[in-house]
Coordinates of C-alpha atoms (C1' of nucleotides) in Angstrom, one line a residue:
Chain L
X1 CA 149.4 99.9 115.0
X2 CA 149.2 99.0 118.5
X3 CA 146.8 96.0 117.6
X4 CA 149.6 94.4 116.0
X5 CA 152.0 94.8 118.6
X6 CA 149.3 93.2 121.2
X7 CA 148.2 90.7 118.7
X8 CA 152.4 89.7 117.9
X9 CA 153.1 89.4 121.8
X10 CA 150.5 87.0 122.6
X11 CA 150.9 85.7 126.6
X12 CA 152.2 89.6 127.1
X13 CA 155.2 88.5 128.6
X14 CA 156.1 92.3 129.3
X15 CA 158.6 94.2 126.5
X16 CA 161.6 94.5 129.3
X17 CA 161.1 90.9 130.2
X18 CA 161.3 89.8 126.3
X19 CA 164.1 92.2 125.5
X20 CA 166.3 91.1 128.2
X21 CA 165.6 87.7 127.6
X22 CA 167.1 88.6 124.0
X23 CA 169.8 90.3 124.8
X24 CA 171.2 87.8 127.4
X25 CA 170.3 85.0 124.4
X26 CA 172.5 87.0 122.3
X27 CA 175.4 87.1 125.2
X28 CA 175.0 83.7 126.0
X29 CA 175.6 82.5 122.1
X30 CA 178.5 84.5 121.7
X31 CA 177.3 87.5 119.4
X32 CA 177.9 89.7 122.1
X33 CA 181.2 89.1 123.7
X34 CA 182.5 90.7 127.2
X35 CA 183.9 94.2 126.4
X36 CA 181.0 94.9 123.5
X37 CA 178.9 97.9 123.5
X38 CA 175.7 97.7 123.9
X39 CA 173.9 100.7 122.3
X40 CA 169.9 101.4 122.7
X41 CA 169.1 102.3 119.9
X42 CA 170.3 99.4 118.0
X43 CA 168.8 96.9 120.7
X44 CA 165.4 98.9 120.3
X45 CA 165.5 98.7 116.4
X46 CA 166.1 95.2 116.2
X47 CA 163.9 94.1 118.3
X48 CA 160.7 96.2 117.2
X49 CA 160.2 98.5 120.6
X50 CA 161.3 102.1 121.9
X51 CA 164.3 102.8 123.9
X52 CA 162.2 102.6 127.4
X53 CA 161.8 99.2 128.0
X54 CA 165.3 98.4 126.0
X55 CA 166.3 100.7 129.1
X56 CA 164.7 98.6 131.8
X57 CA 165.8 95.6 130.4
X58 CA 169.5 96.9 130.9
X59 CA 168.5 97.3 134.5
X60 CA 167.8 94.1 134.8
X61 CA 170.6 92.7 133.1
X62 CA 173.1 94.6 135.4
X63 CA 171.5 93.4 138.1
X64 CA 172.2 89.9 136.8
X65 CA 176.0 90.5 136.4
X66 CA 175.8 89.9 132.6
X67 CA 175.9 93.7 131.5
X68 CA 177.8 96.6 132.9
X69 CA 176.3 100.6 132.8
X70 CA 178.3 103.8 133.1
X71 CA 175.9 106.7 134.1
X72 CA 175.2 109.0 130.7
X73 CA 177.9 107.0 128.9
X74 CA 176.1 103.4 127.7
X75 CA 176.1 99.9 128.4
X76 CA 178.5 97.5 127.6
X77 CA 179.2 93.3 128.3
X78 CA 180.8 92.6 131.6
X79 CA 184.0 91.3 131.5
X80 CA 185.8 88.7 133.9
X81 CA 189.3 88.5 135.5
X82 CA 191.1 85.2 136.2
X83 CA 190.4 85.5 139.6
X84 CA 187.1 86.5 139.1
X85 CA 186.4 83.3 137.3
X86 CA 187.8 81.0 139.5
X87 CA 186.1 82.7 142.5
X88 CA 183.1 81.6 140.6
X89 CA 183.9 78.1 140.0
X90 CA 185.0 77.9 143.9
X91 CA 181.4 79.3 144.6
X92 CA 179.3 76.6 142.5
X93 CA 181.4 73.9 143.3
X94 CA 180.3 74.9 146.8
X95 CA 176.4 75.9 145.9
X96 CA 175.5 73.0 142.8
X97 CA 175.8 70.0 144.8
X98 CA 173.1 71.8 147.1
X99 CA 170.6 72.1 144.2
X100 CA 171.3 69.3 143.2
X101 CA 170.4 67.4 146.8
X102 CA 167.6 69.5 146.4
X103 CA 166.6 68.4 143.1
X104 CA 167.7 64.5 143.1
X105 CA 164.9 62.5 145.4
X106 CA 162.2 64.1 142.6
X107 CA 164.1 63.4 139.4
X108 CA 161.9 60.3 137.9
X109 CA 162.6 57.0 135.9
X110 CA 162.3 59.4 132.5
X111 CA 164.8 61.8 133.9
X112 CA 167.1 59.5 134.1
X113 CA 166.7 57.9 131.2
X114 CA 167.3 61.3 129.3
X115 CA 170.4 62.3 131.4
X116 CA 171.6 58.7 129.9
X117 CA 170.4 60.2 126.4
X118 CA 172.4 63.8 126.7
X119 CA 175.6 62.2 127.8
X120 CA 175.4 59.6 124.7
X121 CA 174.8 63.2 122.8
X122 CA 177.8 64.8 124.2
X123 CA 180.2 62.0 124.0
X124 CA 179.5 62.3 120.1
X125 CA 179.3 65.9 120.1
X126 CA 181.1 67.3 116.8
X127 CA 181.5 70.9 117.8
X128 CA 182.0 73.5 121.0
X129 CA 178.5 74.8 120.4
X130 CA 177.1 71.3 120.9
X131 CA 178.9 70.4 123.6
X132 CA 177.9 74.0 125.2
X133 CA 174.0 73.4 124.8
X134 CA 174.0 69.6 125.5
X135 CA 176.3 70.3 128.7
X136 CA 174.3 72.7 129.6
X137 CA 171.1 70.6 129.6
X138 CA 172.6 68.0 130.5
X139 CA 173.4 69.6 134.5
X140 CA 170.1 71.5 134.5
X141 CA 168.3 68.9 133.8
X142 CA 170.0 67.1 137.2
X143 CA 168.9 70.8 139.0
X144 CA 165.1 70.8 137.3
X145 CA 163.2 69.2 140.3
X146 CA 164.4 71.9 142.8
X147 CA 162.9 73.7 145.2
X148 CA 164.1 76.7 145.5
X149 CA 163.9 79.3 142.9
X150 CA 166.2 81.5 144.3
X151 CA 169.4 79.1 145.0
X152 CA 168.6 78.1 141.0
X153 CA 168.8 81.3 140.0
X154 CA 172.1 82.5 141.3
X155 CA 173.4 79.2 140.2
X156 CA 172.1 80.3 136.6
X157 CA 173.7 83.4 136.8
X158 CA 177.1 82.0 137.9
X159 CA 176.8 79.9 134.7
X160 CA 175.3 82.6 132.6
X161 CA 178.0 85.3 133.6
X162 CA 181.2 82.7 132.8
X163 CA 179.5 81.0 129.5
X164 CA 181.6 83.1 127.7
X165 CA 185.1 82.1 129.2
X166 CA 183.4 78.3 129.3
X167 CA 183.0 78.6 125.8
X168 CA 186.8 80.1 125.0
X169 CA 188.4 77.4 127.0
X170 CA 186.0 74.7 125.2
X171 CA 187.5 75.8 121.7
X172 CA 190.7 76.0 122.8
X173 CA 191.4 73.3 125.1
X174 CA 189.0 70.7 122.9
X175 CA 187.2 69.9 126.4
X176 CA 184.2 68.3 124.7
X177 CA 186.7 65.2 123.8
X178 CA 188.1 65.5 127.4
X179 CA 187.8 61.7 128.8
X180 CA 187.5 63.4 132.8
X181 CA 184.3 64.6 131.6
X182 CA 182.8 62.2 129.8
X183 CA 183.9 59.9 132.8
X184 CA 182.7 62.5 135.6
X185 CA 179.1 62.6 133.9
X186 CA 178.9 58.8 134.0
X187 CA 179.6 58.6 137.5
X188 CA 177.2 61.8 137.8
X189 CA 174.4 59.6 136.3
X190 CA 175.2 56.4 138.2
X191 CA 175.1 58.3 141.3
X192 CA 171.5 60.0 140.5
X193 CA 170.4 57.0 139.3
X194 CA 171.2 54.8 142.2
X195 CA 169.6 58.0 144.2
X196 CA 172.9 58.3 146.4
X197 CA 172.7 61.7 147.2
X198 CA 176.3 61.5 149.1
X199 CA 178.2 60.3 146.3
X200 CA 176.2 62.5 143.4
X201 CA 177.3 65.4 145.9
X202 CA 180.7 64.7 146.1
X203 CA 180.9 63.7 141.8
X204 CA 179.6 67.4 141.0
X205 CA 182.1 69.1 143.5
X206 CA 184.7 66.7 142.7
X207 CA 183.8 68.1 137.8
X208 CA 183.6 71.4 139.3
X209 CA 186.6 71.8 140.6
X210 CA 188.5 69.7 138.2
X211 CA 187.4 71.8 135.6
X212 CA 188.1 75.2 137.6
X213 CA 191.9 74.0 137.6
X214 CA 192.0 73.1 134.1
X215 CA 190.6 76.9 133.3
X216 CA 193.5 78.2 135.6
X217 CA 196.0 76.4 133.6
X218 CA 194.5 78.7 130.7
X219 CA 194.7 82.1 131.3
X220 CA 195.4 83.0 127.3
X221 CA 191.4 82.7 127.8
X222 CA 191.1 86.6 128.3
X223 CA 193.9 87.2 125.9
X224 CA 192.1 84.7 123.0
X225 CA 190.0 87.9 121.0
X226 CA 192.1 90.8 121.6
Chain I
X1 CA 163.0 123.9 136.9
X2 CA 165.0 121.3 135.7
X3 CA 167.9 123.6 136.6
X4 CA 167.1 123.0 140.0
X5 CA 166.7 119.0 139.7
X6 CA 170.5 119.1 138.5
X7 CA 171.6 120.9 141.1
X8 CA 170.1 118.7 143.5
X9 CA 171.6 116.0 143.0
X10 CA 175.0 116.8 142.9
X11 CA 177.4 113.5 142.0
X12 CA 173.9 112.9 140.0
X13 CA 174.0 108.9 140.8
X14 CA 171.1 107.9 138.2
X15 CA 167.5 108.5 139.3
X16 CA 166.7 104.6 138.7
X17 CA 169.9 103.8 141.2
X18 CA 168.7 106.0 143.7
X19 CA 165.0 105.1 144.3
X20 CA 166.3 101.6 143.8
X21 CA 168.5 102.2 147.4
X22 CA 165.9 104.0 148.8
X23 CA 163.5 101.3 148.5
X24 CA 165.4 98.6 149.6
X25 CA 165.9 101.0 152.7
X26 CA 163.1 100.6 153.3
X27 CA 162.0 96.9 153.0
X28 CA 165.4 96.4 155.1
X29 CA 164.0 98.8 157.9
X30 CA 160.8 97.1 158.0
X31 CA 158.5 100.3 157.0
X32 CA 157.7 97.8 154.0
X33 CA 157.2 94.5 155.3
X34 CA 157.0 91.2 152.9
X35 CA 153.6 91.3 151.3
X36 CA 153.5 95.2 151.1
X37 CA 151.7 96.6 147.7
X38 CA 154.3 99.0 146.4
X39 CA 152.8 101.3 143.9
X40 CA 154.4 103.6 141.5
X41 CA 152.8 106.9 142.3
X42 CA 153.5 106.8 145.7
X43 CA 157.3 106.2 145.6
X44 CA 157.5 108.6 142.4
X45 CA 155.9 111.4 144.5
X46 CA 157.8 110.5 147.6
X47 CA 161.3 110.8 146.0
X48 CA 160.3 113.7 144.2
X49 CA 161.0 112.0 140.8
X50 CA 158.6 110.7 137.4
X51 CA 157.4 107.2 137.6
X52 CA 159.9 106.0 134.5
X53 CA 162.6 105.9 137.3
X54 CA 160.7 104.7 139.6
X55 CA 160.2 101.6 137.1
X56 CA 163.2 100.9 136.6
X57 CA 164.2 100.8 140.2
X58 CA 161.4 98.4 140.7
X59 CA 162.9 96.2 138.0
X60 CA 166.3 96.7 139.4
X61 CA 164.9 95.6 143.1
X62 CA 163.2 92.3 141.6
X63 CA 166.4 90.7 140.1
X64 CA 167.5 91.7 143.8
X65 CA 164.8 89.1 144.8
X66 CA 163.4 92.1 147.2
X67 CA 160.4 92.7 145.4
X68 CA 158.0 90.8 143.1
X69 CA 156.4 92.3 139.7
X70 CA 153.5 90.8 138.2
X71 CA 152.2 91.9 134.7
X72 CA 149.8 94.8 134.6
X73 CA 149.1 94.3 137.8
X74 CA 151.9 96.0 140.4
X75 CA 154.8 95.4 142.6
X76 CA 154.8 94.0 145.6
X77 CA 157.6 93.6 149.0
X78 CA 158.8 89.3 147.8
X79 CA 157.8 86.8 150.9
X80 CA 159.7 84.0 151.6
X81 CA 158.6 80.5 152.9
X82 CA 160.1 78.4 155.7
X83 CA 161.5 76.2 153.4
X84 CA 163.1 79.5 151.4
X85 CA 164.9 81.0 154.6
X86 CA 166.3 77.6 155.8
X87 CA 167.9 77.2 151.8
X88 CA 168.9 80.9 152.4
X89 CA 171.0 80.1 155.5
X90 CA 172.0 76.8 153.9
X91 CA 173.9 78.5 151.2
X92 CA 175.1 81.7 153.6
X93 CA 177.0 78.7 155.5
X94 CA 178.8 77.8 152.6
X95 CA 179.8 80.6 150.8
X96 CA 180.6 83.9 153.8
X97 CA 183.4 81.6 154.9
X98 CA 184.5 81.6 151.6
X99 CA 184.4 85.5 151.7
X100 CA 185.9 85.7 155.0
X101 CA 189.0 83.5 153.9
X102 CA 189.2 86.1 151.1
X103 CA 188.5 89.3 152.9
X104 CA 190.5 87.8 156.6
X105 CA 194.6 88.7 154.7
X106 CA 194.0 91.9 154.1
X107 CA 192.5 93.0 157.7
X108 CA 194.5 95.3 159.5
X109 CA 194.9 96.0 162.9
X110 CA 192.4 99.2 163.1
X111 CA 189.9 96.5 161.5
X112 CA 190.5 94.4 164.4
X113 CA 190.4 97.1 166.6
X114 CA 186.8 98.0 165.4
X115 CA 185.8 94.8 165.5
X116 CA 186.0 94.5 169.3
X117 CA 184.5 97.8 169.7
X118 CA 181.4 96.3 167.8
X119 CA 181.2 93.2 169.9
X120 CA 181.3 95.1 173.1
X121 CA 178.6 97.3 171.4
X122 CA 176.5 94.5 170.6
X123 CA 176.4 92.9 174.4
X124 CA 174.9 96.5 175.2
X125 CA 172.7 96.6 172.8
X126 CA 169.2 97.6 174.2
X127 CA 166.9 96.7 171.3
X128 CA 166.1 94.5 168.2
X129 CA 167.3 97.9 165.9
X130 CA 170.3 98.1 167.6
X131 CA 171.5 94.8 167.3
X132 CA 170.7 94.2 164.1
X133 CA 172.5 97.5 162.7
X134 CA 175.7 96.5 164.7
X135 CA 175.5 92.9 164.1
X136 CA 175.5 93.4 160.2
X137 CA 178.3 96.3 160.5
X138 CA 180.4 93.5 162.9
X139 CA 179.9 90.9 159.9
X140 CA 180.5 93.3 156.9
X141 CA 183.7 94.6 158.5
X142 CA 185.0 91.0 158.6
X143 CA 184.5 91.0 154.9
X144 CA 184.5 94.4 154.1
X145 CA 188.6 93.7 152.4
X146 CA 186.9 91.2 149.9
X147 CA 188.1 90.7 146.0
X148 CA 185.5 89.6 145.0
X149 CA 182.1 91.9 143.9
X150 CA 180.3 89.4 142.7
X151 CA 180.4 87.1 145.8
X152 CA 180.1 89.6 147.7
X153 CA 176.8 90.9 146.2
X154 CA 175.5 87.1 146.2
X155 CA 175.6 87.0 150.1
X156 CA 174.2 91.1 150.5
X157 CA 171.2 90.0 148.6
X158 CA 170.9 87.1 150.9
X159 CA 171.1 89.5 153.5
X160 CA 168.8 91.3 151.9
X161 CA 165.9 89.3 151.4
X162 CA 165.9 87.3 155.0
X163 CA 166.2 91.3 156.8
X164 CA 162.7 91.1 157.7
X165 CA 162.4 87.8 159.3
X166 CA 165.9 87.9 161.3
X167 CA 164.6 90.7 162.8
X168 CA 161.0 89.5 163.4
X169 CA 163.0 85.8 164.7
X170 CA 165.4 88.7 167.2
X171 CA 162.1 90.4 168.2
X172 CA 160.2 87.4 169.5
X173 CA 163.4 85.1 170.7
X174 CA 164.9 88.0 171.9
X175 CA 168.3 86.5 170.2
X176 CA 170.5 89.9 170.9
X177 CA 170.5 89.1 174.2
X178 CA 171.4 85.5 173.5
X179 CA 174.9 84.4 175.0
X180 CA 175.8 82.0 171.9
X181 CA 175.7 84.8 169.8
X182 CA 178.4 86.3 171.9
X183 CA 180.5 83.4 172.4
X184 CA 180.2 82.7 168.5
X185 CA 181.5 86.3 168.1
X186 CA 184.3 86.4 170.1
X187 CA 185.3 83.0 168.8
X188 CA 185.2 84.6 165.7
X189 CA 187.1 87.9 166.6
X190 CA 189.7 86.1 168.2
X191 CA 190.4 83.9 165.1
X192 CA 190.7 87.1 162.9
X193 CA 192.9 88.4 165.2
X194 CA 195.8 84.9 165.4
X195 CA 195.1 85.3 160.8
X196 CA 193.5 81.8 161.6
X197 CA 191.4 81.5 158.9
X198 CA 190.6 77.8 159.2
X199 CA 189.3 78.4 162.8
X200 CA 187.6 81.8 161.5
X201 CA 186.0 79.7 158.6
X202 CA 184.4 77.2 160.6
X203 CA 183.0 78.9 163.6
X204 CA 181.3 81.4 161.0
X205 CA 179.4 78.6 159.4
X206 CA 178.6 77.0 163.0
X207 CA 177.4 80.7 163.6
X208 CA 175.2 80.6 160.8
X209 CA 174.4 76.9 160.6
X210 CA 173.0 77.5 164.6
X211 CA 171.2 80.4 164.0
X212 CA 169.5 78.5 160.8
X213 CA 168.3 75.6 163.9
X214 CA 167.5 78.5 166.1
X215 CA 165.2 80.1 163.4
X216 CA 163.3 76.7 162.3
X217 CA 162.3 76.5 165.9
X218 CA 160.0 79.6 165.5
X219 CA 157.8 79.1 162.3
X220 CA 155.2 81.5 163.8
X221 CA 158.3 84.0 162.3
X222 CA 155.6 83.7 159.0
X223 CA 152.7 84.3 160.4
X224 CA 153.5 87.3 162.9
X225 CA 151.9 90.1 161.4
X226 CA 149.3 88.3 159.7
Chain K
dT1 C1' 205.2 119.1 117.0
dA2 C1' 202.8 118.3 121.0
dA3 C1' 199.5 119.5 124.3
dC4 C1' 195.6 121.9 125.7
dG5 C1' 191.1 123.9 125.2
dT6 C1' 186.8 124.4 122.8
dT7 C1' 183.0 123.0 120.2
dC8 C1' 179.8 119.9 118.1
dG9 C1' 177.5 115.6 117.7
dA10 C1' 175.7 111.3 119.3
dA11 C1' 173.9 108.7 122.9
dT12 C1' 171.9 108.4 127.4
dG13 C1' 168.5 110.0 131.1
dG14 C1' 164.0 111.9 132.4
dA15 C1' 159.2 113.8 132.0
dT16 C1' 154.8 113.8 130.0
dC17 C1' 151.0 111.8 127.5
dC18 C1' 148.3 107.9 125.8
dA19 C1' 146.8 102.9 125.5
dT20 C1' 145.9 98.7 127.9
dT21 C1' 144.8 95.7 131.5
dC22 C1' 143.3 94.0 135.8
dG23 C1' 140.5 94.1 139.9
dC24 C1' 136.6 95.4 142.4
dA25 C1' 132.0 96.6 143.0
dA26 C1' 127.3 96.9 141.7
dG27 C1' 123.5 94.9 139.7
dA28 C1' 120.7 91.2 137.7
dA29 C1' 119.3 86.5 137.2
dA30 C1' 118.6 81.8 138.9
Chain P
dT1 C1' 120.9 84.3 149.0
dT2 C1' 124.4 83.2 145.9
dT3 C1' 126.7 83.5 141.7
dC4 C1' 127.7 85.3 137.3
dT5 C1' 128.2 89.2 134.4
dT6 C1' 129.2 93.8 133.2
dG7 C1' 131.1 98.2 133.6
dC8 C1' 134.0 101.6 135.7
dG9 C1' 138.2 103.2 137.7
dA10 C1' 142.8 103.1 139.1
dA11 C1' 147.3 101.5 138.2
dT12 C1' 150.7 99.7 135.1
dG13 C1' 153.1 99.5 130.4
dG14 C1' 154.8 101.8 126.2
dA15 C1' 156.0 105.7 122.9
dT16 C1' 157.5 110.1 121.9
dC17 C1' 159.7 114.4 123.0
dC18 C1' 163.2 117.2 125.3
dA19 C1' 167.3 118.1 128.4
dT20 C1' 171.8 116.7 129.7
dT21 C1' 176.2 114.7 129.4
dC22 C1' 180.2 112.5 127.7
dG23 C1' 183.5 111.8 124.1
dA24 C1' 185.9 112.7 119.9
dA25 C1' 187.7 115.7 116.5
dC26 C1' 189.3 120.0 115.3
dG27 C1' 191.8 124.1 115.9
dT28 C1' 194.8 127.1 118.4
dT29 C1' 198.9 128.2 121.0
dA30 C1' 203.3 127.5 123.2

DNA sequence: TAACGTTCGAATGGATCCATTCGCAAGAAA
DNA sequence: TTTCTTGCGAATGGATCCATTCGAACGTTA
């Protein structure tokens, strides 16, 4: 019995590690929205443990902003305000262009050559989900020669905790075929490209903020699935 | 006997929650310095508790970025290079004046009040302890009427996980006694006090962009106790 | 009929027990 | 003498069992 647990889980990467990585999997695509109970039991079932590191996994999730516990009551996904969200944007706008300096003088000839690749892929994205995942690896792959582990991870988190209200807006506002975008990514990859760290800087605050004032002109965001 | 466990711990704040803060009291007060094994049994039988707590607070502490877990192997107090505590201080200077400007409106006077009281307390202050407790209570006041949770915990962990070497940097420069510090503080004060938040803003981040020069001039900071 | 109190059930929290793994030390061989 | 191997021990990781608590539904009373 336990054989085939430690032959199933070959690197070991730890059942709370696995689990959480999971759960937040399941947040980030949308199956669990903000406001949905989280119960232990089901976690643990579908995902072949016990409750204890289903537990520890909740933890750790807390910890990350993504989940929300009540003592003796249960878990459930944290919900955002308005002004929550937009103190979010107001912080990575501040924050990205740091990794991103950080990042930029190691990014390579290949790099660049797939940043050209994603934004190709996003301009012809069909759907929200594809914009979502191409977006998404589009600007991480402009953070992936960083430095600093910790700066990238609450920069992950600020993007983990808001994919949610990212992904409302996307559907509703049809912000994959937004031109500013499309346009702010070109001048993104131009900058990078060129390695001018000044003007890259200033192209990521300037699509940061733009898009934080386009979510404020959208507050039916928190109202969409009520 | 569990009886008595229930009535010891009255508002009953989560086992995992409390280990959790008295572990990071700890690290912050230096007993457990950056490098320090941290084994289960230890803090289990120290806080009266079972090691599944003791687990989870562990867990809990390393999404914190206080502690590092490796698998099947133990927990131990998280180091930080010179190149991590210069990014820490990097990012400090751009986003507490972002929770000052949101925490500065709703100051009142008895805040103010308090605030010079700390200042004066802080030119007296003897010792490295001293000045570090009043220098964070001084700083937290400023943003103690925040909106914002989530910022908020961004910069505490920040805090957090630099504790060790601020004070190790204040023990050998003997910083408490340093007169920018002052100035910087009553600069600050004062702009609280006229509501000017653009003055407030910037001489916090020259406050924390100094100290940051300051600290990079000691690099023997990381290899003090070693 | 509405509001309050009580009871029961389901879900969480904690403790103990067992399996697994990693590190260290001792010993043997080159 | 140095290096590799092997075995033992200590510490972590996981599963099951039991206690506690919160919430909802039902019944009672004003």
């Amino acid at each position: 019995m336990s054989v085939v647990r430690t032959m199933s889980t070959q690197p070991s990467p730890v059942e709370s590690r696995r689990i959480a990585d999971a759960v937040r999997a399941q947040i980030l695509a949308g199956d669990l929205p903000p406001g949905a109970r989280i119960k232990q039991d089901e976690i643990a079932a579908e995902l072949r443990a016990s409750r204890l590191p289903v537990r520890e996994a909740l933890r750790i999730l807390e910890s990350s902003g993504l989940v929300v516990l009540k003592a003796n009551s249960g878990a459930w996904v944290a919900e955002m305000t308005l002004a929550d969200l937009r103190m979010s944007y107001t912080v990575r706008e501040r924050i990205e262009p740091l990794l991103l300096l950080d990042s930029l003088p190691r990014l390579d000839e290949a790099d660049v050559a797939r940043l050209h690749e994603l934004q190709e892929r996003i301009e012809e994205a069909a759907d929200v989900e594809h914009f979502l995942v191409l977006d998404r690896e589009f600007h991480w792959l402009t953070y992936s020669r960083h430095s600093s582990p910790q700066l990238a991870q609450i920069v992950a988190r600020l993007w983990d905790t808001t994919q949610h209200y990212r992904r409302t807006f996307a559907a509703m506002a049809g912000s994959q075929g937004s031109w500013t975008i499309q346009a702010e990514h070109r001048l993104l990859v131009d900058a990078i490209e060129r390695r001018d760290g000044e003007t890259a800087e200033s192209v990521l605050a300037l699509h940061i903020r733009r898009t934080s004032v386009e979510l404020s002109r959208h507050p039916e965001i928190f109202t969409a699935g009520r």
